[in-house]
Amino acid sequence: QVQLVQSGAEVKKPGASVRVSCTASGDTFTAYYIHWVRQAPGQGLEWMGWIYPNSGGTNYAQKFQGRVTMTRDTSISIAFMELSRLRSDDTAVYYCATDRHMWQLRGYFASWGQGTLVTVSS
Amino acid sequence: DIQMTQSPSTLSASVGDRVTITCRASQTISSWLAWYQQKPGRAPKLLIYQASTLESGVPSRFSGSGSGTEFTLTISSLQPDDSATYYCQQYIRYSYSFGQGTKLEIK
């Protein structure tokens, strides 16, 4: 399986953008779909979308369409999630996570990063 | 969108108890359901997928069942380390969704 390490906490103003990185090690980076899931303080989990590093293909939750962009750099095994036009209710811990099986989109998440707290405040 | 509803929202039980958490989907999802355990300040951990398949390394006291719209997670003999919040998640469609969580406390 893959180990994931995310970038550090961010503080942003409303209207700004944030980019969170997710560095993979331990297995073939391009083999696993990478999902992004967020969790507002004291709240539940919310799926945002996935990127398939092998092709660069993406699929975003409808809620985030137009505001989220997921990319990857296969040369250094990093995935990125950028969220634009930030609002206060985007304050959350953002996780990257890999799909359970290699080369398949199954939709459940086996390896998780440690999470990145993004705070949106004026 | 498919809505996932868990019950109860909170649960208090004693070590050794058998505990059951229920998850209901707003429409049929066959067996496309996973369960996660999350402890404070930590990322979620996959426990079960395909409604009843135990993830590698997860203790056998955890089990899952159900299909269609109603599912259960059972802990056969509660241990102190099981204190956590548990989430179900459907993955039948490309827009995945989670239940609101069940917080399990040890008496």
PDB file of C-alpha atoms in Angstrom:
ATOM      1  CA  GLN A   1       0.000   0.000   0.000  1.00  0.00           C
ATOM      2  CA  VAL A   2       0.885   3.637  -0.245  1.00  0.00           C
ATOM      3  CA  GLN A   3       1.926   6.003   2.518  1.00  0.00           C
ATOM      4  CA  LEU A   4       0.699   9.579   2.181  1.00  0.00           C
ATOM      5  CA  VAL A   5       2.155  12.742   3.719  1.00  0.00           C
ATOM      6  CA  GLN A   6       0.351  16.050   3.338  1.00  0.00           C
ATOM      7  CA  SER A   7       1.517  19.652   3.443  1.00  0.00           C
ATOM      8  CA  GLY A   8       1.143  21.805   6.513  1.00  0.00           C
ATOM      9  CA  ALA A   9      -1.680  23.924   7.877  1.00  0.00           C
ATOM     10  CA  GLU A  10      -2.839  26.985   5.968  1.00  0.00           C
ATOM     11  CA  VAL A  11      -4.626  30.193   6.922  1.00  0.00           C
ATOM     12  CA  LYS A  12      -6.385  31.996   4.105  1.00  0.00           C
ATOM     13  CA  LYS A  13      -8.656  34.989   3.687  1.00  0.00           C
ATOM     14  CA  PRO A  14     -12.106  34.689   2.147  1.00  0.00           C
ATOM     15  CA  GLY A  15     -11.944  34.754  -1.632  1.00  0.00           C
ATOM     16  CA  ALA A  16      -8.406  33.370  -1.764  1.00  0.00           C
ATOM     17  CA  SER A  17      -7.278  29.969  -3.023  1.00  0.00           C
ATOM     18  CA  VAL A  18      -5.437  27.173  -1.240  1.00  0.00           C
ATOM     19  CA  ARG A  19      -3.388  24.311  -2.608  1.00  0.00           C
ATOM     20  CA  VAL A  20      -2.768  21.219  -0.520  1.00  0.00           C
ATOM     21  CA  SER A  21      -0.207  18.620  -1.505  1.00  0.00           C
ATOM     22  CA  CYS A  22      -0.144  14.886  -0.868  1.00  0.00           C
ATOM     23  CA  THR A  23       3.169  13.048  -1.302  1.00  0.00           C
ATOM     24  CA  ALA A  24       3.060   9.310  -1.870  1.00  0.00           C
ATOM     25  CA  SER A  25       5.674   6.689  -1.111  1.00  0.00           C
ATOM     26  CA  GLY A  26       5.970   2.941  -0.773  1.00  0.00           C
ATOM     27  CA  ASP A  27       4.144   1.746  -3.850  1.00  0.00           C
ATOM     28  CA  THR A  28       3.466   2.691  -7.448  1.00  0.00           C
ATOM     29  CA  PHE A  29       2.073   6.229  -7.334  1.00  0.00           C
ATOM     30  CA  THR A  30       0.233   5.916 -10.621  1.00  0.00           C
ATOM     31  CA  ALA A  31      -1.551   2.710  -9.583  1.00  0.00           C
ATOM     32  CA  TYR A  32      -3.997   4.185  -7.094  1.00  0.00           C
ATOM     33  CA  TYR A  33      -6.858   6.612  -7.488  1.00  0.00           C
ATOM     34  CA  ILE A  34      -6.364   9.447  -5.021  1.00  0.00           C
ATOM     35  CA  HIS A  35      -9.428  10.903  -3.349  1.00  0.00           C
ATOM     36  CA  TRP A  36      -9.843  14.082  -1.363  1.00  0.00           C
ATOM     37  CA  VAL A  37     -12.128  14.126   1.655  1.00  0.00           C
ATOM     38  CA  ARG A  38     -12.713  17.011   4.023  1.00  0.00           C
ATOM     39  CA  GLN A  39     -13.996  17.318   7.570  1.00  0.00           C
ATOM     40  CA  ALA A  40     -15.222  20.583   9.072  1.00  0.00           C
ATOM     41  CA  PRO A  41     -14.540  21.051  12.802  1.00  0.00           C
ATOM     42  CA  GLY A  42     -16.680  18.651  14.815  1.00  0.00           C
ATOM     43  CA  GLN A  43     -18.462  17.470  11.680  1.00  0.00           C
ATOM     44  CA  GLY A  44     -18.566  14.416   9.445  1.00  0.00           C
ATOM     45  CA  LEU A  45     -16.693  13.435   6.317  1.00  0.00           C
ATOM     46  CA  GLU A  46     -17.346  14.897   2.874  1.00  0.00           C
ATOM     47  CA  TRP A  47     -15.950  13.472  -0.361  1.00  0.00           C
ATOM     48  CA  MET A  48     -14.645  16.083  -2.800  1.00  0.00           C
ATOM     49  CA  GLY A  49     -13.385  14.117  -5.783  1.00  0.00           C
ATOM     50  CA  TRP A  50     -10.647  11.928  -7.182  1.00  0.00           C
ATOM     51  CA  ILE A  51      -7.708  12.038  -9.522  1.00  0.00           C
ATOM     52  CA  TYR A  52      -6.180   9.058 -11.288  1.00  0.00           C
ATOM     53  CA  PRO A  53      -2.433   9.756 -11.415  1.00  0.00           C
ATOM     54  CA  ASN A  54      -1.916   7.287 -14.254  1.00  0.00           C
ATOM     55  CA  SER A  55      -3.934   9.386 -16.699  1.00  0.00           C
ATOM     56  CA  GLY A  56      -4.586  12.650 -14.872  1.00  0.00           C
ATOM     57  CA  GLY A  57      -8.308  12.012 -15.152  1.00  0.00           C
ATOM     58  CA  THR A  58     -10.501  13.590 -12.504  1.00  0.00           C
ATOM     59  CA  ASN A  59     -14.018  13.462 -11.142  1.00  0.00           C
ATOM     60  CA  TYR A  60     -15.335  16.124  -8.783  1.00  0.00           C
ATOM     61  CA  ALA A  61     -18.319  16.147  -6.490  1.00  0.00           C
ATOM     62  CA  GLN A  62     -20.995  18.396  -7.927  1.00  0.00           C
ATOM     63  CA  LYS A  63     -20.811  20.649  -4.885  1.00  0.00           C
ATOM     64  CA  PHE A  64     -17.224  21.604  -5.716  1.00  0.00           C
ATOM     65  CA  GLN A  65     -17.432  21.761  -9.502  1.00  0.00           C
ATOM     66  CA  GLY A  66     -15.887  25.000 -10.714  1.00  0.00           C
ATOM     67  CA  ARG A  67     -13.992  25.620  -7.474  1.00  0.00           C
ATOM     68  CA  VAL A  68     -11.759  22.575  -7.091  1.00  0.00           C
ATOM     69  CA  THR A  69      -8.889  21.413  -9.250  1.00  0.00           C
ATOM     70  CA  MET A  70      -6.970  18.196  -8.666  1.00  0.00           C
ATOM     71  CA  THR A  71      -3.633  17.657 -10.364  1.00  0.00           C
ATOM     72  CA  ARG A  72      -0.580  15.473  -9.979  1.00  0.00           C
ATOM     73  CA  ASP A  73       3.137  15.406 -10.732  1.00  0.00           C
ATOM     74  CA  THR A  74       4.095  11.808 -11.394  1.00  0.00           C
ATOM     75  CA  SER A  75       7.828  12.608 -11.502  1.00  0.00           C
ATOM     76  CA  ILE A  76       7.785  13.310  -7.762  1.00  0.00           C
ATOM     77  CA  SER A  77       4.707  11.279  -6.732  1.00  0.00           C
ATOM     78  CA  ILE A  78       2.683  14.256  -5.531  1.00  0.00           C
ATOM     79  CA  ALA A  79      -1.015  14.991  -5.870  1.00  0.00           C
ATOM     80  CA  PHE A  80      -2.485  18.449  -5.378  1.00  0.00           C
ATOM     81  CA  MET A  81      -5.900  19.757  -4.485  1.00  0.00           C
ATOM     82  CA  GLU A  82      -6.605  23.431  -5.099  1.00  0.00           C
ATOM     83  CA  LEU A  83      -9.785  25.050  -3.822  1.00  0.00           C
ATOM     84  CA  SER A  84     -10.613  28.576  -4.954  1.00  0.00           C
ATOM     85  CA  ARG A  85     -12.964  31.341  -3.840  1.00  0.00           C
ATOM     86  CA  LEU A  86     -12.639  30.213  -0.251  1.00  0.00           C
ATOM     87  CA  ARG A  87     -15.416  30.907   2.253  1.00  0.00           C
ATOM     88  CA  SER A  88     -15.477  30.574   6.002  1.00  0.00           C
ATOM     89  CA  ASP A  89     -17.395  27.307   5.716  1.00  0.00           C
ATOM     90  CA  ASP A  90     -14.456  25.807   3.813  1.00  0.00           C
ATOM     91  CA  THR A  91     -12.584  25.734   7.112  1.00  0.00           C
ATOM     92  CA  ALA A  92     -11.827  22.049   7.549  1.00  0.00           C
ATOM     93  CA  VAL A  93      -9.232  19.342   7.699  1.00  0.00           C
ATOM     94  CA  TYR A  94      -8.540  18.127   4.169  1.00  0.00           C
ATOM     95  CA  TYR A  95      -7.425  14.534   3.684  1.00  0.00           C
ATOM     96  CA  CYS A  96      -6.032  12.720   0.690  1.00  0.00           C
ATOM     97  CA  ALA A  97      -6.669   8.982   0.571  1.00  0.00           C
ATOM     98  CA  THR A  98      -6.004   6.191  -1.877  1.00  0.00           C
ATOM     99  CA  ASP A  99      -8.517   3.789  -3.260  1.00  0.00           C
ATOM    100  CA  ARG A 100      -8.198   0.301  -1.805  1.00  0.00           C
ATOM    101  CA  HIS A 101      -7.077  -1.575  -4.917  1.00  0.00           C
ATOM    102  CA  MET A 102      -4.417  -0.956  -7.507  1.00  0.00           C
ATOM    103  CA  TRP A 103      -5.478   0.069 -11.018  1.00  0.00           C
ATOM    104  CA  GLN A 104      -9.172   0.110 -10.046  1.00  0.00           C
ATOM    105  CA  LEU A 105     -11.700   2.692  -8.992  1.00  0.00           C
ATOM    106  CA  ARG A 106     -13.651   1.043  -6.192  1.00  0.00           C
ATOM    107  CA  GLY A 107     -14.580   4.057  -4.118  1.00  0.00           C
ATOM    108  CA  TYR A 108     -13.427   3.152  -0.625  1.00  0.00           C
ATOM    109  CA  PHE A 109     -10.305   4.467   0.954  1.00  0.00           C
ATOM    110  CA  ALA A 110      -7.534   2.422   2.495  1.00  0.00           C
ATOM    111  CA  SER A 111      -4.525   4.701   2.999  1.00  0.00           C
ATOM    112  CA  TRP A 112      -4.958   8.209   4.327  1.00  0.00           C
ATOM    113  CA  GLY A 113      -2.742  11.220   4.743  1.00  0.00           C
ATOM    114  CA  GLN A 114      -2.480  12.853   8.150  1.00  0.00           C
ATOM    115  CA  GLY A 115      -4.771  15.717   7.156  1.00  0.00           C
ATOM    116  CA  THR A 116      -4.192  19.412   6.492  1.00  0.00           C
ATOM    117  CA  LEU A 117      -6.090  22.050   8.426  1.00  0.00           C
ATOM    118  CA  VAL A 118      -7.222  24.925   6.236  1.00  0.00           C
ATOM    119  CA  THR A 119      -8.601  27.893   8.134  1.00  0.00           C
ATOM    120  CA  VAL A 120     -10.494  30.588   6.252  1.00  0.00           C
ATOM    121  CA  SER A 121     -10.765  33.772   8.234  1.00  0.00           C
ATOM    122  CA  SER A 122     -10.656  37.493   7.622  1.00  0.00           C
TER     123      SER A 122
ATOM    124  CA  ASP B   1     -27.602  12.369  -4.175  1.00  0.00           C
ATOM    125  CA  ILE B   2     -27.738   9.334  -1.931  1.00  0.00           C
ATOM    126  CA  GLN B   3     -28.232  10.199   1.736  1.00  0.00           C
ATOM    127  CA  MET B   4     -26.764   7.950   4.419  1.00  0.00           C
ATOM    128  CA  THR B   5     -28.312   7.979   7.895  1.00  0.00           C
ATOM    129  CA  GLN B   6     -26.704   6.312  10.885  1.00  0.00           C
ATOM    130  CA  SER B   7     -28.237   5.395  14.199  1.00  0.00           C
ATOM    131  CA  PRO B   8     -27.706   5.968  16.963  1.00  0.00           C
ATOM    132  CA  SER B   9     -25.696   9.192  16.844  1.00  0.00           C
ATOM    133  CA  THR B  10     -24.063   8.364  20.157  1.00  0.00           C
ATOM    134  CA  LEU B  11     -23.721   5.105  21.995  1.00  0.00           C
ATOM    135  CA  SER B  12     -22.324   4.196  25.386  1.00  0.00           C
ATOM    136  CA  ALA B  13     -21.472   0.591  26.184  1.00  0.00           C
ATOM    137  CA  SER B  14     -19.299  -1.474  28.492  1.00  0.00           C
ATOM    138  CA  VAL B  15     -16.243  -3.539  27.747  1.00  0.00           C
ATOM    139  CA  GLY B  16     -17.347  -6.959  26.550  1.00  0.00           C
ATOM    140  CA  ASP B  17     -20.728  -5.769  25.242  1.00  0.00           C
ATOM    141  CA  ARG B  18     -22.007  -6.565  21.789  1.00  0.00           C
ATOM    142  CA  VAL B  19     -22.578  -3.309  19.923  1.00  0.00           C
ATOM    143  CA  THR B  20     -24.510  -2.675  16.723  1.00  0.00           C
ATOM    144  CA  ILE B  21     -24.577   0.460  14.584  1.00  0.00           C
ATOM    145  CA  THR B  22     -27.103   0.848  11.780  1.00  0.00           C
ATOM    146  CA  CYS B  23     -26.705   2.682   8.481  1.00  0.00           C
ATOM    147  CA  ARG B  24     -29.574   3.321   6.071  1.00  0.00           C
ATOM    148  CA  ALA B  25     -29.294   4.514   2.482  1.00  0.00           C
ATOM    149  CA  SER B  26     -31.923   6.721   0.830  1.00  0.00           C
ATOM    150  CA  GLN B  27     -31.937   4.356  -2.152  1.00  0.00           C
ATOM    151  CA  THR B  28     -30.613   0.913  -2.839  1.00  0.00           C
ATOM    152  CA  ILE B  29     -26.827   0.622  -2.975  1.00  0.00           C
ATOM    153  CA  SER B  30     -26.559  -3.172  -3.294  1.00  0.00           C
ATOM    154  CA  SER B  31     -23.499  -4.039  -1.144  1.00  0.00           C
ATOM    155  CA  TRP B  32     -21.463  -0.981  -2.055  1.00  0.00           C
ATOM    156  CA  LEU B  33     -20.867   0.079   1.536  1.00  0.00           C
ATOM    157  CA  ALA B  34     -17.796   0.652   3.658  1.00  0.00           C
ATOM    158  CA  TRP B  35     -17.269   1.325   7.365  1.00  0.00           C
ATOM    159  CA  TYR B  36     -14.556   3.479   8.926  1.00  0.00           C
ATOM    160  CA  GLN B  37     -13.320   4.114  12.442  1.00  0.00           C
ATOM    161  CA  GLN B  38     -11.998   7.542  13.365  1.00  0.00           C
ATOM    162  CA  LYS B  39     -10.307   8.544  16.604  1.00  0.00           C
ATOM    163  CA  PRO B  40      -9.917  12.185  17.649  1.00  0.00           C
ATOM    164  CA  GLY B  41      -7.230  14.003  15.699  1.00  0.00           C
ATOM    165  CA  ARG B  42      -6.616  11.025  13.421  1.00  0.00           C
ATOM    166  CA  ALA B  43      -7.517  10.089   9.878  1.00  0.00           C
ATOM    167  CA  PRO B  44     -10.283   7.542   9.379  1.00  0.00           C
ATOM    168  CA  LYS B  45      -9.359   3.879   9.168  1.00  0.00           C
ATOM    169  CA  LEU B  46     -11.048   1.452   6.788  1.00  0.00           C
ATOM    170  CA  LEU B  47     -12.675  -1.429   8.671  1.00  0.00           C
ATOM    171  CA  ILE B  48     -15.025  -3.119   6.218  1.00  0.00           C
ATOM    172  CA  TYR B  49     -15.865  -2.844   2.534  1.00  0.00           C
ATOM    173  CA  GLN B  50     -18.374  -4.487   0.237  1.00  0.00           C
ATOM    174  CA  ALA B  51     -20.681  -4.420   3.282  1.00  0.00           C
ATOM    175  CA  SER B  52     -19.087  -7.450   4.948  1.00  0.00           C
ATOM    176  CA  THR B  53     -15.446  -7.883   3.857  1.00  0.00           C
ATOM    177  CA  LEU B  54     -13.058  -7.275   6.725  1.00  0.00           C
ATOM    178  CA  GLU B  55     -10.060  -5.147   5.812  1.00  0.00           C
ATOM    179  CA  SER B  56      -6.707  -6.793   6.384  1.00  0.00           C
ATOM    180  CA  GLY B  57      -5.437  -6.346   9.937  1.00  0.00           C
ATOM    181  CA  VAL B  58      -8.805  -5.395  11.414  1.00  0.00           C
ATOM    182  CA  PRO B  59      -9.754  -7.489  14.471  1.00  0.00           C
ATOM    183  CA  SER B  60     -12.316 -10.199  13.851  1.00  0.00           C
ATOM    184  CA  ARG B  61     -14.654  -8.795  16.518  1.00  0.00           C
ATOM    185  CA  PHE B  62     -15.734  -6.308  13.838  1.00  0.00           C
ATOM    186  CA  SER B  63     -18.252  -7.528  11.286  1.00  0.00           C
ATOM    187  CA  GLY B  64     -20.603  -6.005   8.763  1.00  0.00           C
ATOM    188  CA  SER B  65     -23.827  -7.135   7.183  1.00  0.00           C
ATOM    189  CA  GLY B  66     -26.704  -5.961   5.044  1.00  0.00           C
ATOM    190  CA  SER B  67     -27.559  -5.098   1.474  1.00  0.00           C
ATOM    191  CA  GLY B  68     -29.909  -2.834  -0.384  1.00  0.00           C
ATOM    192  CA  THR B  69     -30.688   0.037   1.962  1.00  0.00           C
ATOM    193  CA  GLU B  70     -29.990  -1.259   5.467  1.00  0.00           C
ATOM    194  CA  PHE B  71     -26.625  -2.189   6.914  1.00  0.00           C
ATOM    195  CA  THR B  72     -25.093  -2.925  10.293  1.00  0.00           C
ATOM    196  CA  LEU B  73     -21.667  -2.791  11.856  1.00  0.00           C
ATOM    197  CA  THR B  74     -21.294  -5.112  14.830  1.00  0.00           C
ATOM    198  CA  ILE B  75     -18.568  -5.279  17.431  1.00  0.00           C
ATOM    199  CA  SER B  76     -18.937  -8.654  19.088  1.00  0.00           C
ATOM    200  CA  SER B  77     -17.051  -7.903  22.304  1.00  0.00           C
ATOM    201  CA  LEU B  78     -16.292  -4.260  22.908  1.00  0.00           C
ATOM    202  CA  GLN B  79     -12.717  -3.351  23.821  1.00  0.00           C
ATOM    203  CA  PRO B  80     -11.412  -0.092  25.336  1.00  0.00           C
ATOM    204  CA  ASP B  81      -9.569   0.685  22.080  1.00  0.00           C
ATOM    205  CA  ASP B  82     -12.876   0.721  20.196  1.00  0.00           C
ATOM    206  CA  SER B  83     -13.828   4.116  21.589  1.00  0.00           C
ATOM    207  CA  ALA B  84     -14.144   6.190  18.392  1.00  0.00           C
ATOM    208  CA  THR B  85     -16.560   7.605  15.850  1.00  0.00           C
ATOM    209  CA  TYR B  86     -17.757   5.232  13.160  1.00  0.00           C
ATOM    210  CA  TYR B  87     -18.855   6.232   9.664  1.00  0.00           C
ATOM    211  CA  CYS B  88     -20.555   4.344   6.892  1.00  0.00           C
ATOM    212  CA  GLN B  89     -19.954   5.331   3.275  1.00  0.00           C
ATOM    213  CA  GLN B  90     -21.683   4.388   0.033  1.00  0.00           C
ATOM    214  CA  TYR B  91     -19.789   4.043  -3.202  1.00  0.00           C
ATOM    215  CA  ILE B  92     -22.344   2.879  -5.715  1.00  0.00           C
ATOM    216  CA  ARG B  93     -22.019   6.016  -7.797  1.00  0.00           C
ATOM    217  CA  TYR B  94     -19.196   8.386  -8.536  1.00  0.00           C
ATOM    218  CA  SER B  95     -20.579  10.810  -5.970  1.00  0.00           C
ATOM    219  CA  TYR B  96     -19.694   9.071  -2.752  1.00  0.00           C
ATOM    220  CA  SER B  97     -21.286  10.016   0.558  1.00  0.00           C
ATOM    221  CA  PHE B  98     -20.868   9.292   4.259  1.00  0.00           C
ATOM    222  CA  GLY B  99     -23.204   8.897   7.158  1.00  0.00           C
ATOM    223  CA  GLN B 100     -23.106  11.556   9.857  1.00  0.00           C
ATOM    224  CA  GLY B 101     -21.201   9.297  12.235  1.00  0.00           C
ATOM    225  CA  THR B 102     -21.853   7.353  15.427  1.00  0.00           C
ATOM    226  CA  LYS B 103     -19.793   8.245  18.456  1.00  0.00           C
ATOM    227  CA  LEU B 104     -19.088   5.178  20.584  1.00  0.00           C
ATOM    228  CA  GLU B 105     -18.066   5.719  24.182  1.00  0.00           C
ATOM    229  CA  ILE B 106     -16.896   3.145  26.694  1.00  0.00           C
ATOM    230  CA  LYS B 107     -18.655   3.250  30.061  1.00  0.00           C
TER     231      LYS B 107
END
